[in-house]
PDB file of C-alpha atoms in Angstrom:
ATOM      1  CA  UNK N   1     -20.144  -2.664  -6.031  1.00 65.00           C
ATOM      2  CA  UNK N   2     -19.525  -1.116  -2.580  1.00 93.00           C
ATOM      3  CA  UNK N   3     -18.796   2.593  -2.598  1.00 94.00           C
ATOM      4  CA  UNK N   4     -18.741   5.351  -0.026  1.00 95.00           C
ATOM      5  CA  UNK N   5     -18.113   9.074  -0.240  1.00 96.00           C
ATOM      6  CA  UNK N   6     -15.414  10.950   1.669  1.00 94.00           C
ATOM      7  CA  UNK N   7     -15.010  14.689   1.104  1.00 87.00           C
ATOM      8  CA  UNK N   8     -17.099  14.409  -2.058  1.00 94.00           C
ATOM      9  CA  UNK N   9     -14.773  11.727  -3.432  1.00 97.00           C
ATOM     10  CA  UNK N  10     -16.300   8.317  -4.125  1.00 98.00           C
ATOM     11  CA  UNK N  11     -14.159   5.450  -2.833  1.00 98.00           C
ATOM     12  CA  UNK N  12     -14.561   1.911  -4.130  1.00 98.00           C
ATOM     13  CA  UNK N  13     -13.755  -1.095  -1.957  1.00 98.00           C
ATOM     14  CA  UNK N  14     -14.365  -4.829  -1.761  1.00 98.00           C
ATOM     15  CA  UNK N  15     -14.780  -7.336   1.051  1.00 97.00           C
ATOM     16  CA  UNK N  16     -14.253 -11.075   1.073  1.00 96.00           C
ATOM     17  CA  UNK N  17     -13.337 -13.868   3.432  1.00 94.00           C
ATOM     18  CA  UNK N  18     -13.870 -14.325   7.140  1.00 94.00           C
ATOM     19  CA  UNK N  19     -11.694 -13.731  10.164  1.00 94.00           C
ATOM     20  CA  UNK N  20      -9.814 -10.744  11.583  1.00 96.00           C
ATOM     21  CA  UNK N  21     -10.187  -7.639   9.351  1.00 97.00           C
ATOM     22  CA  UNK N  22      -7.219  -6.857   7.110  1.00 98.00           C
ATOM     23  CA  UNK N  23      -7.115  -3.736   4.928  1.00 98.00           C
ATOM     24  CA  UNK N  24      -5.129  -4.012   1.691  1.00 98.00           C
ATOM     25  CA  UNK N  25      -3.949  -0.782   0.050  1.00 98.00           C
ATOM     26  CA  UNK N  26      -2.214  -0.954  -3.333  1.00 98.00           C
ATOM     27  CA  UNK N  27       0.635   1.025  -4.833  1.00 97.00           C
ATOM     28  CA  UNK N  28       0.784   3.883  -7.319  1.00 97.00           C
ATOM     29  CA  UNK N  29      -0.986   3.292 -10.661  1.00 97.00           C
ATOM     30  CA  UNK N  30      -2.347  -0.071  -9.471  1.00 96.00           C
ATOM     31  CA  UNK N  31      -5.787  -1.016  -8.145  1.00 97.00           C
ATOM     32  CA  UNK N  32      -7.686  -3.653  -6.190  1.00 98.00           C
ATOM     33  CA  UNK N  33      -7.064  -6.047  -9.081  1.00 96.00           C
ATOM     34  CA  UNK N  34      -3.351  -6.142  -8.337  1.00 96.00           C
ATOM     35  CA  UNK N  35      -3.904  -7.979  -5.057  1.00 97.00           C
ATOM     36  CA  UNK N  36      -5.748 -10.736  -6.898  1.00 96.00           C
ATOM     37  CA  UNK N  37      -3.301 -10.918  -9.767  1.00 94.00           C
ATOM     38  CA  UNK N  38      -0.197 -11.178  -7.599  1.00 95.00           C
ATOM     39  CA  UNK N  39      -1.721 -13.924  -5.430  1.00 96.00           C
ATOM     40  CA  UNK N  40      -2.209 -12.037  -2.178  1.00 97.00           C
ATOM     41  CA  UNK N  41      -5.976 -12.587  -2.054  1.00 98.00           C
ATOM     42  CA  UNK N  42      -5.618 -16.328  -2.563  1.00 96.00           C
ATOM     43  CA  UNK N  43      -3.033 -16.617   0.205  1.00 96.00           C
ATOM     44  CA  UNK N  44      -4.665 -14.267   2.712  1.00 97.00           C
ATOM     45  CA  UNK N  45      -8.368 -14.787   2.039  1.00 95.00           C
ATOM     46  CA  UNK N  46      -8.515 -18.046   4.012  1.00 93.00           C
ATOM     47  CA  UNK N  47      -7.215 -16.302   7.149  1.00 95.00           C
ATOM     48  CA  UNK N  48      -8.718 -12.817   7.066  1.00 96.00           C
ATOM     49  CA  UNK N  49     -11.751 -10.757   6.268  1.00 97.00           C
ATOM     50  CA  UNK N  50     -10.100  -8.782   3.482  1.00 98.00           C
ATOM     51  CA  UNK N  51     -11.063  -5.149   2.927  1.00 98.00           C
ATOM     52  CA  UNK N  52      -9.446  -4.057  -0.330  1.00 98.00           C
ATOM     53  CA  UNK N  53      -9.573  -0.371  -1.256  1.00 98.00           C
ATOM     54  CA  UNK N  54      -9.095   1.433  -4.558  1.00 98.00           C
ATOM     55  CA  UNK N  55      -7.136   4.525  -3.536  1.00 98.00           C
ATOM     56  CA  UNK N  56      -8.522   7.839  -4.733  1.00 98.00           C
ATOM     57  CA  UNK N  57      -7.266   8.485  -8.254  1.00 98.00           C
ATOM     58  CA  UNK N  58      -7.109   4.758  -8.982  1.00 98.00           C
ATOM     59  CA  UNK N  59      -9.274   1.817 -10.015  1.00 97.00           C
ATOM     60  CA  UNK N  60     -12.988   2.445  -9.684  1.00 97.00           C
ATOM     61  CA  UNK N  61     -12.640   5.247  -7.141  1.00 98.00           C
ATOM     62  CA  UNK N  62     -13.096   8.885  -8.170  1.00 98.00           C
ATOM     63  CA  UNK N  63     -10.133  10.550  -9.836  1.00 98.00           C
ATOM     64  CA  UNK N  64      -9.759  14.199  -8.804  1.00 98.00           C
ATOM     65  CA  UNK N  65      -7.385  16.314 -10.891  1.00 98.00           C
ATOM     66  CA  UNK N  66      -6.444  18.744  -8.085  1.00 98.00           C
ATOM     67  CA  UNK N  67      -3.242  18.009  -6.104  1.00 98.00           C
ATOM     68  CA  UNK N  68      -4.932  19.158  -2.888  1.00 97.00           C
ATOM     69  CA  UNK N  69      -7.252  16.151  -3.122  1.00 97.00           C
ATOM     70  CA  UNK N  70      -4.264  13.835  -2.622  1.00 98.00           C
ATOM     71  CA  UNK N  71      -3.058  15.213   0.677  1.00 97.00           C
ATOM     72  CA  UNK N  72      -2.075  12.302   2.903  1.00 98.00           C
ATOM     73  CA  UNK N  73      -4.708  13.270   5.452  1.00 97.00           C
ATOM     74  CA  UNK N  74      -7.451  12.764   2.845  1.00 98.00           C
ATOM     75  CA  UNK N  75      -6.078   9.365   1.865  1.00 98.00           C
ATOM     76  CA  UNK N  76      -5.983   8.304   5.515  1.00 98.00           C
ATOM     77  CA  UNK N  77      -9.538   9.563   5.962  1.00 98.00           C
ATOM     78  CA  UNK N  78     -10.594   7.357   3.044  1.00 98.00           C
ATOM     79  CA  UNK N  79      -9.379   4.285   4.930  1.00 98.00           C
ATOM     80  CA  UNK N  80     -10.916   5.408   8.213  1.00 98.00           C
ATOM     81  CA  UNK N  81     -14.229   6.138   6.492  1.00 97.00           C
ATOM     82  CA  UNK N  82     -14.290   2.628   5.023  1.00 98.00           C
ATOM     83  CA  UNK N  83     -13.591   0.891   8.321  1.00 98.00           C
ATOM     84  CA  UNK N  84     -15.963   3.208  10.212  1.00 97.00           C
ATOM     85  CA  UNK N  85     -18.707   2.429   7.703  1.00 96.00           C
ATOM     86  CA  UNK N  86     -18.089  -1.279   8.271  1.00 97.00           C
ATOM     87  CA  UNK N  87     -18.318  -0.792  12.026  1.00 97.00           C
ATOM     88  CA  UNK N  88     -14.729  -1.844  12.693  1.00 98.00           C
ATOM     89  CA  UNK N  89     -12.821  -0.405  15.625  1.00 97.00           C
ATOM     90  CA  UNK N  90      -9.388  -1.856  14.783  1.00 97.00           C
ATOM     91  CA  UNK N  91      -7.903  -3.537  11.716  1.00 97.00           C
ATOM     92  CA  UNK N  92      -4.753  -5.154  10.451  1.00 97.00           C
ATOM     93  CA  UNK N  93      -3.228  -3.108   7.628  1.00 98.00           C
ATOM     94  CA  UNK N  94      -1.067  -4.169   4.681  1.00 98.00           C
ATOM     95  CA  UNK N  95       0.078  -1.530   2.214  1.00 98.00           C
ATOM     96  CA  UNK N  96       2.615  -1.574  -0.579  1.00 98.00           C
ATOM     97  CA  UNK N  97       4.573   1.461  -1.805  1.00 98.00           C
ATOM     98  CA  UNK N  98       1.988   4.266  -2.055  1.00 98.00           C
ATOM     99  CA  UNK N  99      -0.340   2.050  -0.023  1.00 98.00           C
ATOM    100  CA  UNK N 100       2.390   1.779   2.594  1.00 98.00           C
ATOM    101  CA  UNK N 101       2.666   5.577   2.614  1.00 98.00           C
ATOM    102  CA  UNK N 102      -1.046   5.693   3.430  1.00 98.00           C
ATOM    103  CA  UNK N 103      -0.397   3.123   6.163  1.00 98.00           C
ATOM    104  CA  UNK N 104       2.282   5.359   7.662  1.00 98.00           C
ATOM    105  CA  UNK N 105      -0.207   8.205   7.701  1.00 97.00           C
ATOM    106  CA  UNK N 106      -2.737   5.964   9.410  1.00 97.00           C
ATOM    107  CA  UNK N 107      -0.183   4.896  12.024  1.00 96.00           C
ATOM    108  CA  UNK N 108       0.656   8.528  12.666  1.00 95.00           C
ATOM    109  CA  UNK N 109      -2.920   9.842  12.825  1.00 95.00           C
ATOM    110  CA  UNK N 110      -4.784   6.917  14.388  1.00 96.00           C
ATOM    111  CA  UNK N 111      -2.410   4.275  15.803  1.00 95.00           C
ATOM    112  CA  UNK N 112      -5.167   3.065  18.148  1.00 95.00           C
ATOM    113  CA  UNK N 113      -7.079   1.765  15.096  1.00 97.00           C
ATOM    114  CA  UNK N 114      -4.327  -0.696  14.157  1.00 96.00           C
ATOM    115  CA  UNK N 115      -4.080  -4.331  15.185  1.00 96.00           C
ATOM    116  CA  UNK N 116      -0.903  -4.679  13.124  1.00 96.00           C
ATOM    117  CA  UNK N 117       0.981  -2.803  10.416  1.00 97.00           C
ATOM    118  CA  UNK N 118       2.679  -4.406   7.413  1.00 98.00           C
ATOM    119  CA  UNK N 119       4.415  -2.093   4.945  1.00 98.00           C
ATOM    120  CA  UNK N 120       6.277  -2.907   1.755  1.00 98.00           C
ATOM    121  CA  UNK N 121       8.719  -0.731  -0.159  1.00 98.00           C
ATOM    122  CA  UNK N 122       8.176   2.403   1.920  1.00 98.00           C
ATOM    123  CA  UNK N 123       9.746   4.474   4.712  1.00 98.00           C
ATOM    124  CA  UNK N 124       8.770   7.675   6.578  1.00 98.00           C
ATOM    125  CA  UNK N 125      11.771   9.846   5.689  1.00 97.00           C
ATOM    126  CA  UNK N 126      10.283  11.750   2.761  1.00 97.00           C
ATOM    127  CA  UNK N 127      10.600  11.062  -0.949  1.00 96.00           C
ATOM    128  CA  UNK N 128      11.302  13.069  -4.071  1.00 97.00           C
ATOM    129  CA  UNK N 129       8.396  12.265  -6.407  1.00 97.00           C
ATOM    130  CA  UNK N 130       9.834  14.032  -9.464  1.00 97.00           C
ATOM    131  CA  UNK N 131      10.719  10.708 -11.181  1.00 94.00           C
ATOM    132  CA  UNK N 132       7.035   9.794 -10.976  1.00 96.00           C
ATOM    133  CA  UNK N 133       5.999  13.218 -12.252  1.00 97.00           C
ATOM    134  CA  UNK N 134       8.301  12.862 -15.229  1.00 96.00           C
ATOM    135  CA  UNK N 135       7.167   9.293 -15.747  1.00 95.00           C
ATOM    136  CA  UNK N 136       3.482  10.109 -16.132  1.00 96.00           C
ATOM    137  CA  UNK N 137       3.943  13.441 -17.914  1.00 95.00           C
ATOM    138  CA  UNK N 138       3.695  11.897 -21.396  1.00 93.00           C
ATOM    139  CA  UNK N 139       0.819   9.540 -20.772  1.00 95.00           C
ATOM    140  CA  UNK N 140       0.145   6.056 -19.553  1.00 96.00           C
ATOM    141  CA  UNK N 141       1.752   4.173 -22.420  1.00 95.00           C
ATOM    142  CA  UNK N 142       5.103   5.735 -21.572  1.00 94.00           C
ATOM    143  CA  UNK N 143       4.574   5.120 -17.863  1.00 95.00           C
ATOM    144  CA  UNK N 144       3.764   1.458 -18.482  1.00 94.00           C
ATOM    145  CA  UNK N 145       6.967   1.117 -20.515  1.00 92.00           C
ATOM    146  CA  UNK N 146       8.986   2.627 -17.685  1.00 91.00           C
ATOM    147  CA  UNK N 147       7.443   0.240 -15.162  1.00 91.00           C
ATOM    148  CA  UNK N 148       8.146  -2.692 -17.460  1.00 89.00           C
ATOM    149  CA  UNK N 149      11.762  -1.623 -17.934  1.00 87.00           C
ATOM    150  CA  UNK N 150      12.279  -1.071 -14.207  1.00 82.00           C
ATOM    151  CA  UNK N 151      10.961  -4.561 -13.494  1.00 80.00           C
ATOM    152  CA  UNK N 152      13.129  -6.053 -16.245  1.00 80.00           C
ATOM    153  CA  UNK N 153      10.004  -7.309 -17.976  1.00 74.00           C
ATOM    154  CA  UNK N 154       9.049  -9.553 -15.061  1.00 78.00           C
ATOM    155  CA  UNK N 155       5.501  -8.324 -14.513  1.00 82.00           C
ATOM    156  CA  UNK N 156       2.304  -9.677 -16.100  1.00 85.00           C
ATOM    157  CA  UNK N 157       0.955  -8.201 -19.309  1.00 89.00           C
ATOM    158  CA  UNK N 158      -2.388  -7.722 -17.575  1.00 89.00           C
ATOM    159  CA  UNK N 159      -0.700  -5.432 -15.036  1.00 90.00           C
ATOM    160  CA  UNK N 160       0.665  -3.277 -17.841  1.00 92.00           C
ATOM    161  CA  UNK N 161      -2.772  -3.153 -19.431  1.00 93.00           C
ATOM    162  CA  UNK N 162      -4.254  -1.979 -16.134  1.00 93.00           C
ATOM    163  CA  UNK N 163      -1.565   0.689 -15.789  1.00 94.00           C
ATOM    164  CA  UNK N 164      -2.337   2.003 -19.270  1.00 95.00           C
ATOM    165  CA  UNK N 165      -6.009   2.369 -18.332  1.00 95.00           C
ATOM    166  CA  UNK N 166      -5.247   4.956 -15.628  1.00 97.00           C
ATOM    167  CA  UNK N 167      -6.291   8.608 -15.812  1.00 97.00           C
ATOM    168  CA  UNK N 168      -3.003  10.464 -16.469  1.00 97.00           C
ATOM    169  CA  UNK N 169      -4.250  13.754 -15.003  1.00 97.00           C
ATOM    170  CA  UNK N 170      -5.287  12.053 -11.779  1.00 98.00           C
ATOM    171  CA  UNK N 171      -1.968  10.277 -11.409  1.00 98.00           C
ATOM    172  CA  UNK N 172      -0.086  13.487 -12.141  1.00 98.00           C
ATOM    173  CA  UNK N 173      -2.064  15.208  -9.389  1.00 98.00           C
ATOM    174  CA  UNK N 174      -1.383  12.322  -6.995  1.00 98.00           C
ATOM    175  CA  UNK N 175       2.385  12.849  -7.288  1.00 98.00           C
ATOM    176  CA  UNK N 176       2.376  16.620  -7.818  1.00 98.00           C
ATOM    177  CA  UNK N 177       3.999  17.124  -4.431  1.00 97.00           C
ATOM    178  CA  UNK N 178       6.955  15.401  -2.826  1.00 98.00           C
ATOM    179  CA  UNK N 179       6.282  13.196   0.197  1.00 97.00           C
ATOM    180  CA  UNK N 180       7.315  15.009   3.369  1.00 96.00           C
ATOM    181  CA  UNK N 181       9.091  13.252   6.193  1.00 97.00           C
ATOM    182  CA  UNK N 182       6.665  11.844   8.743  1.00 96.00           C
ATOM    183  CA  UNK N 183       7.551  12.036  12.409  1.00 90.00           C
ATOM    184  CA  UNK N 184       6.217   9.241  14.592  1.00 80.00           C
ATOM    185  CA  UNK N 185       7.283   8.959  17.309  1.00 87.00           C
ATOM    186  CA  UNK N 186       7.608   5.522  15.750  1.00 94.00           C
ATOM    187  CA  UNK N 187       9.185   3.964  18.829  1.00 90.00           C
ATOM    188  CA  UNK N 188       5.834   4.355  20.578  1.00 90.00           C
ATOM    189  CA  UNK N 189       3.838   2.383  18.003  1.00 92.00           C
ATOM    190  CA  UNK N 190       2.483  -0.552  20.010  1.00 89.00           C
ATOM    191  CA  UNK N 191       1.301  -3.109  17.499  1.00 94.00           C
ATOM    192  CA  UNK N 192       3.053  -5.897  15.580  1.00 94.00           C
ATOM    193  CA  UNK N 193       4.950  -4.409  12.617  1.00 96.00           C
ATOM    194  CA  UNK N 194       6.369  -6.142   9.567  1.00 97.00           C
ATOM    195  CA  UNK N 195       8.407  -4.373   6.885  1.00 98.00           C
ATOM    196  CA  UNK N 196       9.516  -5.820   3.565  1.00 98.00           C
ATOM    197  CA  UNK N 197      11.413  -4.716   0.485  1.00 98.00           C
ATOM    198  CA  UNK N 198      13.220  -6.242  -2.458  1.00 97.00           C
ATOM    199  CA  UNK N 199      16.974  -6.653  -2.169  1.00 97.00           C
ATOM    200  CA  UNK N 200      17.335  -4.597  -5.375  1.00 95.00           C
ATOM    201  CA  UNK N 201      14.936  -1.880  -4.225  1.00 96.00           C
ATOM    202  CA  UNK N 202      16.852   1.427  -3.869  1.00 96.00           C
ATOM    203  CA  UNK N 203      14.622   2.183  -0.878  1.00 97.00           C
ATOM    204  CA  UNK N 204      15.878  -0.865   1.063  1.00 98.00           C
ATOM    205  CA  UNK N 205      18.488   1.044   3.157  1.00 98.00           C
ATOM    206  CA  UNK N 206      15.820   3.455   4.396  1.00 98.00           C
ATOM    207  CA  UNK N 207      13.437   0.557   5.096  1.00 98.00           C
ATOM    208  CA  UNK N 208      16.209  -1.116   7.105  1.00 98.00           C
ATOM    209  CA  UNK N 209      16.771   2.131   9.012  1.00 97.00           C
ATOM    210  CA  UNK N 210      13.060   2.383   9.754  1.00 97.00           C
ATOM    211  CA  UNK N 211      12.956  -1.186  11.063  1.00 96.00           C
ATOM    212  CA  UNK N 212      15.260  -0.131  13.889  1.00 95.00           C
ATOM    213  CA  UNK N 213      12.877   2.638  14.942  1.00 94.00           C
ATOM    214  CA  UNK N 214       9.867   0.357  15.423  1.00 93.00           C
ATOM    215  CA  UNK N 215       9.613  -1.696  18.612  1.00 87.00           C
ATOM    216  CA  UNK N 216      10.339  -5.326  17.797  1.00 81.00           C
ATOM    217  CA  UNK N 217       9.638  -4.832  14.087  1.00 91.00           C
ATOM    218  CA  UNK N 218      10.463  -7.662  11.704  1.00 95.00           C
ATOM    219  CA  UNK N 219      12.088  -7.018   8.333  1.00 98.00           C
ATOM    220  CA  UNK N 220      11.826  -9.370   5.365  1.00 98.00           C
ATOM    221  CA  UNK N 221      14.150  -8.895   2.402  1.00 98.00           C
ATOM    222  CA  UNK N 222      12.675 -10.257  -0.825  1.00 97.00           C
ATOM    223  CA  UNK N 223      15.592 -11.806  -2.688  1.00 96.00           C
ATOM    224  CA  UNK N 224      16.226 -10.976  -6.341  1.00 93.00           C
ATOM    225  CA  UNK N 225      13.441  -8.397  -6.501  1.00 94.00           C
ATOM    226  CA  UNK N 226      13.314  -4.681  -7.171  1.00 93.00           C
ATOM    227  CA  UNK N 227      10.635  -2.266  -5.990  1.00 94.00           C
ATOM    228  CA  UNK N 228       8.017  -3.492  -8.453  1.00 92.00           C
ATOM    229  CA  UNK N 229       8.850  -7.198  -8.405  1.00 93.00           C
ATOM    230  CA  UNK N 230       8.670  -7.558  -4.607  1.00 95.00           C
ATOM    231  CA  UNK N 231       4.908  -7.065  -4.739  1.00 96.00           C
ATOM    232  CA  UNK N 232       4.582 -10.149  -6.932  1.00 94.00           C
ATOM    233  CA  UNK N 233       6.202 -12.454  -4.364  1.00 95.00           C
ATOM    234  CA  UNK N 234       3.606 -12.883  -1.591  1.00 97.00           C
ATOM    235  CA  UNK N 235       4.817 -16.441  -0.968  1.00 96.00           C
ATOM    236  CA  UNK N 236       7.959 -14.925   0.554  1.00 96.00           C
ATOM    237  CA  UNK N 237       6.068 -12.710   2.982  1.00 96.00           C
ATOM    238  CA  UNK N 238       2.731 -14.297   3.914  1.00 96.00           C
ATOM    239  CA  UNK N 239       4.136 -17.127   6.105  1.00 95.00           C
ATOM    240  CA  UNK N 240       6.064 -14.568   8.164  1.00 95.00           C
ATOM    241  CA  UNK N 241       2.976 -12.381   8.448  1.00 95.00           C
ATOM    242  CA  UNK N 242       0.837 -15.286   9.643  1.00 94.00           C
ATOM    243  CA  UNK N 243       3.491 -16.329  12.128  1.00 93.00           C
ATOM    244  CA  UNK N 244       3.803 -12.767  13.428  1.00 90.00           C
ATOM    245  CA  UNK N 245       0.053 -12.591  14.011  1.00 86.00           C
ATOM    246  CA  UNK N 246      -0.057 -16.211  15.236  1.00 79.00           C
ATOM    247  CA  UNK N 247      -2.707 -17.006  12.655  1.00 56.00           C
ATOM    248  CA  UNK N 248      -0.883 -20.192  11.751  1.00 43.00           C
ATOM    249  CA  UNK N 249      -2.069 -21.373  15.183  1.00 45.00           C
ATOM    250  CA  UNK N 250      -5.643 -20.256  14.536  1.00 41.00           C
ATOM    251  CA  UNK N 251      -5.714 -17.103  16.671  1.00 38.00           C
ATOM    252  CA  UNK N 252      -4.560 -13.513  16.738  1.00 43.00           C
TER     253      UNK N 252
END
């Protein structure tokens, strides 16, 4: 399995497919496996060289227990270290929720490394993470139940099993601090941008606000989906993504 080390933290990633490089970064308490399970890999693998990363604290990557290890700059460096190791100058990026937060950090720190930016269920205006802290405080079984309840039971049992397998101390450290507001200037980001969120996601108004700050950004609303469920509906987003990048015509 491919690994690399950034700041003494081992990061696990996978590659598959051929074409323009696309980094996939999952959400909180998920892993690389989520992209396969939800159908993203099947739909995107025929168009892209996929580079799928287990975020620190998740999957097969190392799981530090110190909150300092989860500073956004370290998470961004993990992505940059992966693409640098692969010899890639610029990449497309798709991140969901926490993965989208990492994408925002990447766009802020190294916008010249992006061919495009696709973000789901995230905005740059800061976020109170105390609900997550409370959610993981009593262990992964309780957290899995909360996720299941929030999604009205409409997520696979295998996803819940994967959530339960997480390291609770690592996840607690990952959300020990609130997300600060990130200042762009977003109106100077010069790459194709696509935002998406479920129509029942409480973050949708902020995502809509953010869409107006990005030059010519497209916004896709995933009907009848909350924050968790939107990730499981790639069929609603992928055609728009391919059209945006003109991959449906065989080029970027």
